[in-house]
């Protein structure tokens, strides 16, 4: 099971007056987003087997369905999709048979045939959220990059998350399972915040030697936290912590890379970090980004090991990043 992000929810109702067509902004934005991902993949990930998920997108009136098809009418890099559009009544039917409200949401999830699907509200719905301080068009693309990364992680990590749920992990809590279980326990949050400060010191360190020192300290703090709290019937949360830091960290790193791209979000690294961290409410997303920024600084060749059927998770990537011979400015 891949983990969803639901940033907010806004039910959309009302009569549909016009026929739905996958055209205009909906089509242009989708083609641009998929092409952006393709360029990011070619430059940074270099995936051997890029995954083409089934895609469901929607705005306040229409739902747009994209199915991988070599004869499809939408072409973006190596991916080609057959497209269709229809009106919705405020509920979006998903490829797995479930429904979700037509609000500001985005997530990736598995299909019974072993594939994966991707669902997202289009930018017009993100613009409608006047309570959000961040630029809505940047935010929509940040959400796309984050969630689309999960579709590319599906081959190696879906089954591992499913196995944890079968072993007793609270599947309803998703990527926040650790936070949901330990957030109220005395001392846990303070330990985590100390750890988080050490993690972000890595990418801000003036030299590689300093960066490795901060990362080494971070890993010691992570290990101590897990050894103290993840014991007995909670022992499986050590693996959950590693997996969800990997999923959310790589997703947020992909968003960060787009935000710092002169042809993308056009933000400075510090601005991009602040944008992605947002209100800093969610542990796995916040620490995951910090760890991936650290790993990317010390070993920028890490993506070749993080995708595919047997990927390294963040624990393995971080340990590898401490090897001086693999580091570069």
JSON list of C-alpha atoms in Angstrom, two decimals, residues 81-319:
[
{"chain": "A", "resi": 81, "resn": "UNK", "atom": "CA", "xyz": [-2.09, 7.82, -22.25]},
{"chain": "A", "resi": 82, "resn": "UNK", "atom": "CA", "xyz": [-5.59, 7.30, -23.56]},
{"chain": "A", "resi": 83, "resn": "UNK", "atom": "CA", "xyz": [-7.72, 10.05, -22.06]},
{"chain": "A", "resi": 84, "resn": "UNK", "atom": "CA", "xyz": [-11.40, 10.49, -21.22]},
{"chain": "A", "resi": 85, "resn": "UNK", "atom": "CA", "xyz": [-13.46, 13.07, -19.37]},
{"chain": "A", "resi": 86, "resn": "UNK", "atom": "CA", "xyz": [-16.81, 13.07, -17.62]},
{"chain": "A", "resi": 87, "resn": "UNK", "atom": "CA", "xyz": [-18.80, 15.14, -15.15]},
{"chain": "A", "resi": 88, "resn": "UNK", "atom": "CA", "xyz": [-18.75, 14.33, -11.44]},
{"chain": "A", "resi": 89, "resn": "UNK", "atom": "CA", "xyz": [-21.23, 15.04, -8.65]},
{"chain": "A", "resi": 90, "resn": "UNK", "atom": "CA", "xyz": [-18.71, 15.88, -5.93]},
{"chain": "A", "resi": 91, "resn": "UNK", "atom": "CA", "xyz": [-17.49, 12.31, -5.55]},
{"chain": "A", "resi": 92, "resn": "UNK", "atom": "CA", "xyz": [-14.62, 10.86, -7.58]},
{"chain": "A", "resi": 93, "resn": "UNK", "atom": "CA", "xyz": [-14.72, 7.16, -8.49]},
{"chain": "A", "resi": 94, "resn": "UNK", "atom": "CA", "xyz": [-11.25, 5.63, -8.28]},
{"chain": "A", "resi": 95, "resn": "UNK", "atom": "CA", "xyz": [-9.74, 2.77, -10.30]},
{"chain": "A", "resi": 96, "resn": "UNK", "atom": "CA", "xyz": [-9.81, 0.50, -7.23]},
{"chain": "A", "resi": 97, "resn": "UNK", "atom": "CA", "xyz": [-13.58, 0.86, -6.84]},
{"chain": "A", "resi": 98, "resn": "UNK", "atom": "CA", "xyz": [-13.52, 3.34, -3.96]},
{"chain": "A", "resi": 99, "resn": "UNK", "atom": "CA", "xyz": [-14.61, 6.99, -4.02]},
{"chain": "A", "resi": 100, "resn": "UNK", "atom": "CA", "xyz": [-13.19, 10.20, -2.54]},
{"chain": "A", "resi": 101, "resn": "UNK", "atom": "CA", "xyz": [-14.65, 13.71, -2.24]},
{"chain": "A", "resi": 102, "resn": "UNK", "atom": "CA", "xyz": [-13.60, 16.14, -4.97]},
{"chain": "A", "resi": 103, "resn": "UNK", "atom": "CA", "xyz": [-11.39, 18.19, -2.68]},
{"chain": "A", "resi": 104, "resn": "UNK", "atom": "CA", "xyz": [-7.78, 19.26, -2.45]},
{"chain": "A", "resi": 105, "resn": "UNK", "atom": "CA", "xyz": [-6.09, 15.90, -2.25]},
{"chain": "A", "resi": 106, "resn": "UNK", "atom": "CA", "xyz": [-3.48, 13.77, -3.94]},
{"chain": "A", "resi": 107, "resn": "UNK", "atom": "CA", "xyz": [-2.28, 10.23, -3.38]},
{"chain": "A", "resi": 108, "resn": "UNK", "atom": "CA", "xyz": [-0.95, 7.08, -4.97]},
{"chain": "A", "resi": 109, "resn": "UNK", "atom": "CA", "xyz": [-2.28, 3.60, -4.22]},
{"chain": "A", "resi": 110, "resn": "UNK", "atom": "CA", "xyz": [-1.94, 0.02, -5.50]},
{"chain": "A", "resi": 111, "resn": "UNK", "atom": "CA", "xyz": [-4.24, -1.83, -7.88]},
{"chain": "A", "resi": 112, "resn": "UNK", "atom": "CA", "xyz": [-5.22, -5.48, -7.53]},
{"chain": "A", "resi": 113, "resn": "UNK", "atom": "CA", "xyz": [-3.39, -6.37, -10.76]},
{"chain": "A", "resi": 114, "resn": "UNK", "atom": "CA", "xyz": [-0.06, -5.23, -9.31]},
{"chain": "A", "resi": 115, "resn": "UNK", "atom": "CA", "xyz": [-0.18, -1.80, -10.92]},
{"chain": "A", "resi": 116, "resn": "UNK", "atom": "CA", "xyz": [-0.54, 1.55, -9.23]},
{"chain": "A", "resi": 117, "resn": "UNK", "atom": "CA", "xyz": [-2.83, 4.55, -9.67]},
{"chain": "A", "resi": 118, "resn": "UNK", "atom": "CA", "xyz": [-2.37, 8.25, -9.02]},
{"chain": "A", "resi": 119, "resn": "UNK", "atom": "CA", "xyz": [-5.16, 10.67, -8.09]},
{"chain": "A", "resi": 120, "resn": "UNK", "atom": "CA", "xyz": [-4.94, 14.44, -7.73]},
{"chain": "A", "resi": 121, "resn": "UNK", "atom": "CA", "xyz": [-7.00, 17.61, -7.68]},
{"chain": "A", "resi": 122, "resn": "UNK", "atom": "CA", "xyz": [-6.00, 20.00, -10.47]},
{"chain": "A", "resi": 123, "resn": "UNK", "atom": "CA", "xyz": [-4.51, 23.45, -9.70]},
{"chain": "A", "resi": 124, "resn": "UNK", "atom": "CA", "xyz": [-7.83, 25.31, -9.88]},
{"chain": "A", "resi": 125, "resn": "UNK", "atom": "CA", "xyz": [-8.89, 23.62, -6.64]},
{"chain": "A", "resi": 126, "resn": "UNK", "atom": "CA", "xyz": [-5.61, 24.48, -4.91]},
{"chain": "A", "resi": 127, "resn": "UNK", "atom": "CA", "xyz": [-6.06, 28.12, -5.95]},
{"chain": "A", "resi": 128, "resn": "UNK", "atom": "CA", "xyz": [-9.49, 28.16, -4.30]},
{"chain": "A", "resi": 129, "resn": "UNK", "atom": "CA", "xyz": [-7.93, 27.66, -0.85]},
{"chain": "A", "resi": 130, "resn": "UNK", "atom": "CA", "xyz": [-7.51, 31.25, 0.38]},
{"chain": "A", "resi": 131, "resn": "UNK", "atom": "CA", "xyz": [-6.34, 30.00, 3.79]},
{"chain": "A", "resi": 132, "resn": "UNK", "atom": "CA", "xyz": [-3.12, 28.60, 2.30]},
{"chain": "A", "resi": 133, "resn": "UNK", "atom": "CA", "xyz": [-0.25, 31.10, 2.52]},
{"chain": "A", "resi": 134, "resn": "UNK", "atom": "CA", "xyz": [1.96, 29.32, -0.01]},
{"chain": "A", "resi": 135, "resn": "UNK", "atom": "CA", "xyz": [1.66, 30.05, -3.72]},
{"chain": "A", "resi": 136, "resn": "UNK", "atom": "CA", "xyz": [-1.06, 27.64, -4.93]},
{"chain": "A", "resi": 137, "resn": "UNK", "atom": "CA", "xyz": [0.44, 26.93, -8.34]},
{"chain": "A", "resi": 138, "resn": "UNK", "atom": "CA", "xyz": [3.79, 26.07, -6.80]},
{"chain": "A", "resi": 139, "resn": "UNK", "atom": "CA", "xyz": [1.99, 24.02, -4.18]},
{"chain": "A", "resi": 140, "resn": "UNK", "atom": "CA", "xyz": [0.06, 22.03, -6.79]},
{"chain": "A", "resi": 141, "resn": "UNK", "atom": "CA", "xyz": [3.30, 21.11, -8.55]},
{"chain": "A", "resi": 142, "resn": "UNK", "atom": "CA", "xyz": [5.01, 20.29, -5.24]},
{"chain": "A", "resi": 143, "resn": "UNK", "atom": "CA", "xyz": [2.14, 17.92, -4.43]},
{"chain": "A", "resi": 144, "resn": "UNK", "atom": "CA", "xyz": [2.37, 16.35, -7.89]},
{"chain": "A", "resi": 145, "resn": "UNK", "atom": "CA", "xyz": [6.12, 15.74, -7.61]},
{"chain": "A", "resi": 146, "resn": "UNK", "atom": "CA", "xyz": [5.77, 14.27, -4.13]},
{"chain": "A", "resi": 147, "resn": "UNK", "atom": "CA", "xyz": [2.91, 11.92, -4.89]},
{"chain": "A", "resi": 148, "resn": "UNK", "atom": "CA", "xyz": [4.14, 10.88, -8.35]},
{"chain": "A", "resi": 149, "resn": "UNK", "atom": "CA", "xyz": [7.39, 9.80, -6.70]},
{"chain": "A", "resi": 150, "resn": "UNK", "atom": "CA", "xyz": [5.33, 7.28, -4.71]},
{"chain": "A", "resi": 151, "resn": "UNK", "atom": "CA", "xyz": [4.13, 5.68, -7.94]},
{"chain": "A", "resi": 152, "resn": "UNK", "atom": "CA", "xyz": [7.76, 5.11, -8.88]},
{"chain": "A", "resi": 153, "resn": "UNK", "atom": "CA", "xyz": [8.56, 3.60, -5.46]},
{"chain": "A", "resi": 154, "resn": "UNK", "atom": "CA", "xyz": [5.70, 1.10, -5.69]},
{"chain": "A", "resi": 155, "resn": "UNK", "atom": "CA", "xyz": [7.70, -1.78, -7.14]},
{"chain": "A", "resi": 156, "resn": "UNK", "atom": "CA", "xyz": [10.05, -2.00, -4.17]},
{"chain": "A", "resi": 157, "resn": "UNK", "atom": "CA", "xyz": [8.13, -0.67, -1.17]},
{"chain": "A", "resi": 158, "resn": "UNK", "atom": "CA", "xyz": [4.43, -1.50, -1.58]},
{"chain": "A", "resi": 159, "resn": "UNK", "atom": "CA", "xyz": [4.74, -5.08, -0.37]},
{"chain": "A", "resi": 160, "resn": "UNK", "atom": "CA", "xyz": [6.92, -4.09, 2.58]},
{"chain": "A", "resi": 161, "resn": "UNK", "atom": "CA", "xyz": [4.31, -1.66, 3.87]},
{"chain": "A", "resi": 162, "resn": "UNK", "atom": "CA", "xyz": [1.57, -4.24, 3.32]},
{"chain": "A", "resi": 163, "resn": "UNK", "atom": "CA", "xyz": [3.58, -6.80, 5.30]},
{"chain": "A", "resi": 164, "resn": "UNK", "atom": "CA", "xyz": [3.90, -4.37, 8.20]},
{"chain": "A", "resi": 165, "resn": "UNK", "atom": "CA", "xyz": [0.15, -3.79, 8.24]},
{"chain": "A", "resi": 166, "resn": "UNK", "atom": "CA", "xyz": [-0.43, -7.54, 8.19]},
{"chain": "A", "resi": 167, "resn": "UNK", "atom": "CA", "xyz": [1.93, -7.77, 11.21]},
{"chain": "A", "resi": 168, "resn": "UNK", "atom": "CA", "xyz": [-0.15, -5.32, 13.22]},
{"chain": "A", "resi": 169, "resn": "UNK", "atom": "CA", "xyz": [0.80, -1.80, 12.10]},
{"chain": "A", "resi": 170, "resn": "UNK", "atom": "CA", "xyz": [-2.14, 0.62, 12.09]},
{"chain": "A", "resi": 171, "resn": "UNK", "atom": "CA", "xyz": [-2.79, 0.93, 8.36]},
{"chain": "A", "resi": 172, "resn": "UNK", "atom": "CA", "xyz": [-5.32, 3.73, 8.83]},
{"chain": "A", "resi": 173, "resn": "UNK", "atom": "CA", "xyz": [-2.57, 6.01, 10.15]},
{"chain": "A", "resi": 174, "resn": "UNK", "atom": "CA", "xyz": [-0.59, 5.60, 6.92]},
{"chain": "A", "resi": 175, "resn": "UNK", "atom": "CA", "xyz": [2.73, 7.38, 6.76]},
{"chain": "A", "resi": 176, "resn": "UNK", "atom": "CA", "xyz": [1.97, 9.02, 10.12]},
{"chain": "A", "resi": 177, "resn": "UNK", "atom": "CA", "xyz": [1.66, 5.66, 11.92]},
{"chain": "A", "resi": 178, "resn": "UNK", "atom": "CA", "xyz": [4.69, 6.34, 14.13]},
{"chain": "A", "resi": 179, "resn": "UNK", "atom": "CA", "xyz": [3.45, 9.80, 15.04]},
{"chain": "A", "resi": 180, "resn": "UNK", "atom": "CA", "xyz": [-0.04, 8.49, 15.78]},
{"chain": "A", "resi": 181, "resn": "UNK", "atom": "CA", "xyz": [1.32, 5.80, 18.11]},
{"chain": "A", "resi": 182, "resn": "UNK", "atom": "CA", "xyz": [4.03, 7.76, 19.95]},
{"chain": "A", "resi": 183, "resn": "UNK", "atom": "CA", "xyz": [3.04, 11.41, 19.64]},
{"chain": "A", "resi": 184, "resn": "UNK", "atom": "CA", "xyz": [1.53, 11.57, 23.11]},
{"chain": "A", "resi": 185, "resn": "UNK", "atom": "CA", "xyz": [4.17, 9.59, 24.97]},
{"chain": "A", "resi": 186, "resn": "UNK", "atom": "CA", "xyz": [6.26, 11.50, 27.51]},
{"chain": "A", "resi": 187, "resn": "UNK", "atom": "CA", "xyz": [9.68, 12.42, 26.20]},
{"chain": "A", "resi": 188, "resn": "UNK", "atom": "CA", "xyz": [9.19, 11.16, 22.67]},
{"chain": "A", "resi": 189, "resn": "UNK", "atom": "CA", "xyz": [8.55, 14.51, 21.00]},
{"chain": "A", "resi": 190, "resn": "UNK", "atom": "CA", "xyz": [11.52, 16.15, 22.75]},
{"chain": "A", "resi": 191, "resn": "UNK", "atom": "CA", "xyz": [13.79, 13.33, 21.58]},
{"chain": "A", "resi": 192, "resn": "UNK", "atom": "CA", "xyz": [12.48, 13.63, 18.06]},
{"chain": "A", "resi": 193, "resn": "UNK", "atom": "CA", "xyz": [12.96, 17.41, 17.94]},
{"chain": "A", "resi": 194, "resn": "UNK", "atom": "CA", "xyz": [16.59, 17.06, 19.09]},
{"chain": "A", "resi": 195, "resn": "UNK", "atom": "CA", "xyz": [17.10, 14.50, 16.35]},
{"chain": "A", "resi": 196, "resn": "UNK", "atom": "CA", "xyz": [15.43, 16.75, 13.77]},
{"chain": "A", "resi": 197, "resn": "UNK", "atom": "CA", "xyz": [17.74, 19.66, 14.56]},
{"chain": "A", "resi": 198, "resn": "UNK", "atom": "CA", "xyz": [20.77, 17.41, 14.03]},
{"chain": "A", "resi": 199, "resn": "UNK", "atom": "CA", "xyz": [19.36, 16.13, 10.72]},
{"chain": "A", "resi": 200, "resn": "UNK", "atom": "CA", "xyz": [18.92, 19.59, 9.21]},
{"chain": "A", "resi": 201, "resn": "UNK", "atom": "CA", "xyz": [22.39, 20.62, 10.38]},
{"chain": "A", "resi": 202, "resn": "UNK", "atom": "CA", "xyz": [23.83, 18.19, 7.82]},
{"chain": "A", "resi": 203, "resn": "UNK", "atom": "CA", "xyz": [22.74, 20.06, 4.70]},
{"chain": "A", "resi": 204, "resn": "UNK", "atom": "CA", "xyz": [23.70, 23.39, 6.30]},
{"chain": "A", "resi": 205, "resn": "UNK", "atom": "CA", "xyz": [27.19, 22.31, 7.39]},
{"chain": "A", "resi": 206, "resn": "UNK", "atom": "CA", "xyz": [30.06, 24.31, 5.81]},
{"chain": "A", "resi": 207, "resn": "UNK", "atom": "CA", "xyz": [32.19, 21.28, 4.90]},
{"chain": "A", "resi": 208, "resn": "UNK", "atom": "CA", "xyz": [31.70, 17.63, 4.02]},
{"chain": "A", "resi": 209, "resn": "UNK", "atom": "CA", "xyz": [33.55, 16.64, 7.16]},
{"chain": "A", "resi": 210, "resn": "UNK", "atom": "CA", "xyz": [31.11, 18.68, 9.24]},
{"chain": "A", "resi": 211, "resn": "UNK", "atom": "CA", "xyz": [28.19, 17.24, 7.28]},
{"chain": "A", "resi": 212, "resn": "UNK", "atom": "CA", "xyz": [29.31, 13.66, 7.97]},
{"chain": "A", "resi": 213, "resn": "UNK", "atom": "CA", "xyz": [29.76, 14.48, 11.64]},
{"chain": "A", "resi": 214, "resn": "UNK", "atom": "CA", "xyz": [26.22, 15.87, 11.91]},
{"chain": "A", "resi": 215, "resn": "UNK", "atom": "CA", "xyz": [24.78, 12.91, 9.99]},
{"chain": "A", "resi": 216, "resn": "UNK", "atom": "CA", "xyz": [26.62, 10.45, 12.23]},
{"chain": "A", "resi": 217, "resn": "UNK", "atom": "CA", "xyz": [25.16, 12.19, 15.28]},
{"chain": "A", "resi": 218, "resn": "UNK", "atom": "CA", "xyz": [21.71, 12.15, 13.68]},
{"chain": "A", "resi": 219, "resn": "UNK", "atom": "CA", "xyz": [21.86, 8.40, 13.10]},
{"chain": "A", "resi": 220, "resn": "UNK", "atom": "CA", "xyz": [22.97, 7.83, 16.69]},
{"chain": "A", "resi": 221, "resn": "UNK", "atom": "CA", "xyz": [19.95, 9.80, 17.92]},
{"chain": "A", "resi": 222, "resn": "UNK", "atom": "CA", "xyz": [17.59, 7.92, 15.60]},
{"chain": "A", "resi": 223, "resn": "UNK", "atom": "CA", "xyz": [18.97, 4.58, 16.80]},
{"chain": "A", "resi": 224, "resn": "UNK", "atom": "CA", "xyz": [18.63, 5.64, 20.45]},
{"chain": "A", "resi": 225, "resn": "UNK", "atom": "CA", "xyz": [15.02, 6.74, 19.94]},
{"chain": "A", "resi": 226, "resn": "UNK", "atom": "CA", "xyz": [14.10, 3.47, 18.30]},
{"chain": "A", "resi": 227, "resn": "UNK", "atom": "CA", "xyz": [15.88, 1.42, 20.96]},
{"chain": "A", "resi": 228, "resn": "UNK", "atom": "CA", "xyz": [14.01, 3.23, 23.73]},
{"chain": "A", "resi": 229, "resn": "UNK", "atom": "CA", "xyz": [10.48, 3.26, 22.35]},
{"chain": "A", "resi": 230, "resn": "UNK", "atom": "CA", "xyz": [10.21, 0.59, 19.67]},
{"chain": "A", "resi": 231, "resn": "UNK", "atom": "CA", "xyz": [10.28, -2.44, 21.95]},
{"chain": "A", "resi": 232, "resn": "UNK", "atom": "CA", "xyz": [7.96, -5.35, 22.69]},
{"chain": "A", "resi": 233, "resn": "UNK", "atom": "CA", "xyz": [4.79, -5.22, 20.62]},
{"chain": "A", "resi": 234, "resn": "UNK", "atom": "CA", "xyz": [6.00, -1.89, 19.18]},
{"chain": "A", "resi": 235, "resn": "UNK", "atom": "CA", "xyz": [9.18, -3.37, 17.67]},
{"chain": "A", "resi": 236, "resn": "UNK", "atom": "CA", "xyz": [7.73, -3.31, 14.15]},
{"chain": "A", "resi": 237, "resn": "UNK", "atom": "CA", "xyz": [7.66, 0.50, 14.30]},
{"chain": "A", "resi": 238, "resn": "UNK", "atom": "CA", "xyz": [11.43, 0.56, 13.75]},
{"chain": "A", "resi": 239, "resn": "UNK", "atom": "CA", "xyz": [10.92, -0.78, 10.23]},
{"chain": "A", "resi": 240, "resn": "UNK", "atom": "CA", "xyz": [7.85, 1.44, 9.78]},
{"chain": "A", "resi": 241, "resn": "UNK", "atom": "CA", "xyz": [9.94, 4.47, 10.74]},
{"chain": "A", "resi": 242, "resn": "UNK", "atom": "CA", "xyz": [12.56, 3.57, 8.14]},
{"chain": "A", "resi": 243, "resn": "UNK", "atom": "CA", "xyz": [10.00, 2.90, 5.39]},
{"chain": "A", "resi": 244, "resn": "UNK", "atom": "CA", "xyz": [7.90, 6.02, 5.93]},
{"chain": "A", "resi": 245, "resn": "UNK", "atom": "CA", "xyz": [10.95, 8.26, 6.23]},
{"chain": "A", "resi": 246, "resn": "UNK", "atom": "CA", "xyz": [12.00, 6.79, 2.87]},
{"chain": "A", "resi": 247, "resn": "UNK", "atom": "CA", "xyz": [8.63, 7.27, 1.16]},
{"chain": "A", "resi": 248, "resn": "UNK", "atom": "CA", "xyz": [8.01, 10.77, 2.48]},
{"chain": "A", "resi": 249, "resn": "UNK", "atom": "CA", "xyz": [11.62, 11.86, 2.37]},
{"chain": "A", "resi": 250, "resn": "UNK", "atom": "CA", "xyz": [12.12, 10.98, -1.29]},
{"chain": "A", "resi": 251, "resn": "UNK", "atom": "CA", "xyz": [8.73, 12.51, -2.15]},
{"chain": "A", "resi": 252, "resn": "UNK", "atom": "CA", "xyz": [9.64, 15.77, -0.45]},
{"chain": "A", "resi": 253, "resn": "UNK", "atom": "CA", "xyz": [13.13, 15.73, -1.95]},
{"chain": "A", "resi": 254, "resn": "UNK", "atom": "CA", "xyz": [11.60, 15.45, -5.44]},
{"chain": "A", "resi": 255, "resn": "UNK", "atom": "CA", "xyz": [9.43, 18.49, -4.66]},
{"chain": "A", "resi": 256, "resn": "UNK", "atom": "CA", "xyz": [12.46, 20.35, -3.31]},
{"chain": "A", "resi": 257, "resn": "UNK", "atom": "CA", "xyz": [14.47, 19.66, -6.47]},
{"chain": "A", "resi": 258, "resn": "UNK", "atom": "CA", "xyz": [11.66, 21.10, -8.61]},
{"chain": "A", "resi": 259, "resn": "UNK", "atom": "CA", "xyz": [11.35, 24.16, -6.36]},
{"chain": "A", "resi": 260, "resn": "UNK", "atom": "CA", "xyz": [15.06, 24.96, -6.72]},
{"chain": "A", "resi": 261, "resn": "UNK", "atom": "CA", "xyz": [15.10, 24.41, -10.50]},
{"chain": "A", "resi": 262, "resn": "UNK", "atom": "CA", "xyz": [15.51, 27.69, -12.46]},
{"chain": "A", "resi": 263, "resn": "UNK", "atom": "CA", "xyz": [12.99, 26.27, -14.94]},
{"chain": "A", "resi": 264, "resn": "UNK", "atom": "CA", "xyz": [10.71, 25.07, -12.13]},
{"chain": "A", "resi": 265, "resn": "UNK", "atom": "CA", "xyz": [9.86, 26.77, -8.84]},
{"chain": "A", "resi": 266, "resn": "UNK", "atom": "CA", "xyz": [12.81, 29.20, -9.03]},
{"chain": "A", "resi": 267, "resn": "UNK", "atom": "CA", "xyz": [13.38, 29.32, -5.25]},
{"chain": "A", "resi": 268, "resn": "UNK", "atom": "CA", "xyz": [16.64, 29.35, -3.33]},
{"chain": "A", "resi": 269, "resn": "UNK", "atom": "CA", "xyz": [17.52, 26.17, -1.41]},
{"chain": "A", "resi": 270, "resn": "UNK", "atom": "CA", "xyz": [16.54, 27.81, 1.88]},
{"chain": "A", "resi": 271, "resn": "UNK", "atom": "CA", "xyz": [13.24, 29.04, 0.44]},
{"chain": "A", "resi": 272, "resn": "UNK", "atom": "CA", "xyz": [12.51, 25.62, -1.03]},
{"chain": "A", "resi": 273, "resn": "UNK", "atom": "CA", "xyz": [13.20, 23.92, 2.30]},
{"chain": "A", "resi": 274, "resn": "UNK", "atom": "CA", "xyz": [10.85, 26.30, 4.11]},
{"chain": "A", "resi": 275, "resn": "UNK", "atom": "CA", "xyz": [8.18, 25.80, 1.43]},
{"chain": "A", "resi": 276, "resn": "UNK", "atom": "CA", "xyz": [8.28, 22.01, 1.62]},
{"chain": "A", "resi": 277, "resn": "UNK", "atom": "CA", "xyz": [8.43, 21.90, 5.42]},
{"chain": "A", "resi": 278, "resn": "UNK", "atom": "CA", "xyz": [5.38, 24.18, 5.66]},
{"chain": "A", "resi": 279, "resn": "UNK", "atom": "CA", "xyz": [3.94, 24.07, 9.15]},
{"chain": "A", "resi": 280, "resn": "UNK", "atom": "CA", "xyz": [6.26, 21.18, 10.15]},
{"chain": "A", "resi": 281, "resn": "UNK", "atom": "CA", "xyz": [3.34, 19.16, 11.55]},
{"chain": "A", "resi": 282, "resn": "UNK", "atom": "CA", "xyz": [4.17, 15.75, 10.13]},
{"chain": "A", "resi": 283, "resn": "UNK", "atom": "CA", "xyz": [7.21, 13.94, 11.45]},
{"chain": "A", "resi": 284, "resn": "UNK", "atom": "CA", "xyz": [7.93, 11.52, 8.62]},
{"chain": "A", "resi": 285, "resn": "UNK", "atom": "CA", "xyz": [7.70, 14.25, 5.98]},
{"chain": "A", "resi": 286, "resn": "UNK", "atom": "CA", "xyz": [9.81, 16.75, 7.91]},
{"chain": "A", "resi": 287, "resn": "UNK", "atom": "CA", "xyz": [12.62, 14.44, 9.00]},
{"chain": "A", "resi": 288, "resn": "UNK", "atom": "CA", "xyz": [12.46, 12.54, 5.72]},
{"chain": "A", "resi": 289, "resn": "UNK", "atom": "CA", "xyz": [13.24, 15.70, 3.77]},
{"chain": "A", "resi": 290, "resn": "UNK", "atom": "CA", "xyz": [16.15, 16.58, 6.08]},
{"chain": "A", "resi": 291, "resn": "UNK", "atom": "CA", "xyz": [17.65, 13.12, 5.74]},
{"chain": "A", "resi": 292, "resn": "UNK", "atom": "CA", "xyz": [17.32, 13.09, 1.96]},
{"chain": "A", "resi": 293, "resn": "UNK", "atom": "CA", "xyz": [18.93, 16.54, 1.67]},
{"chain": "A", "resi": 294, "resn": "UNK", "atom": "CA", "xyz": [21.80, 15.17, 3.76]},
{"chain": "A", "resi": 295, "resn": "UNK", "atom": "CA", "xyz": [22.12, 11.99, 1.70]},
{"chain": "A", "resi": 296, "resn": "UNK", "atom": "CA", "xyz": [21.92, 13.91, -1.58]},
{"chain": "A", "resi": 297, "resn": "UNK", "atom": "CA", "xyz": [24.69, 16.24, -0.50]},
{"chain": "A", "resi": 298, "resn": "UNK", "atom": "CA", "xyz": [27.07, 13.47, 0.54]},
{"chain": "A", "resi": 299, "resn": "UNK", "atom": "CA", "xyz": [26.23, 10.84, -2.10]},
{"chain": "A", "resi": 300, "resn": "UNK", "atom": "CA", "xyz": [24.33, 12.34, -5.05]},
{"chain": "A", "resi": 301, "resn": "UNK", "atom": "CA", "xyz": [24.43, 8.99, -6.85]},
{"chain": "A", "resi": 302, "resn": "UNK", "atom": "CA", "xyz": [21.98, 7.46, -4.33]},
{"chain": "A", "resi": 303, "resn": "UNK", "atom": "CA", "xyz": [18.90, 7.30, -6.66]},
{"chain": "A", "resi": 304, "resn": "UNK", "atom": "CA", "xyz": [20.27, 4.29, -8.56]},
{"chain": "A", "resi": 305, "resn": "UNK", "atom": "CA", "xyz": [19.92, 2.30, -5.34]},
{"chain": "A", "resi": 306, "resn": "UNK", "atom": "CA", "xyz": [16.57, 3.68, -4.16]},
{"chain": "A", "resi": 307, "resn": "UNK", "atom": "CA", "xyz": [14.22, 2.56, -6.96]},
{"chain": "A", "resi": 308, "resn": "UNK", "atom": "CA", "xyz": [13.41, -0.82, -8.39]},
{"chain": "A", "resi": 309, "resn": "UNK", "atom": "CA", "xyz": [12.44, -4.21, -6.94]},
{"chain": "A", "resi": 310, "resn": "UNK", "atom": "CA", "xyz": [14.96, -4.23, -4.06]},
{"chain": "A", "resi": 311, "resn": "UNK", "atom": "CA", "xyz": [15.68, -0.61, -3.11]},
{"chain": "A", "resi": 312, "resn": "UNK", "atom": "CA", "xyz": [17.79, 0.70, -0.27]},
{"chain": "A", "resi": 313, "resn": "UNK", "atom": "CA", "xyz": [15.70, 2.54, 2.30]},
{"chain": "A", "resi": 314, "resn": "UNK", "atom": "CA", "xyz": [16.78, 5.68, 4.11]},
{"chain": "A", "resi": 315, "resn": "UNK", "atom": "CA", "xyz": [18.69, 3.77, 6.80]},
{"chain": "A", "resi": 316, "resn": "UNK", "atom": "CA", "xyz": [20.89, 2.08, 4.22]},
{"chain": "A", "resi": 317, "resn": "UNK", "atom": "CA", "xyz": [21.30, 5.24, 2.15]},
{"chain": "A", "resi": 318, "resn": "UNK", "atom": "CA", "xyz": [22.32, 7.26, 5.20]},
{"chain": "A", "resi": 319, "resn": "UNK", "atom": "CA", "xyz": [24.86, 4.63, 6.32]}
]
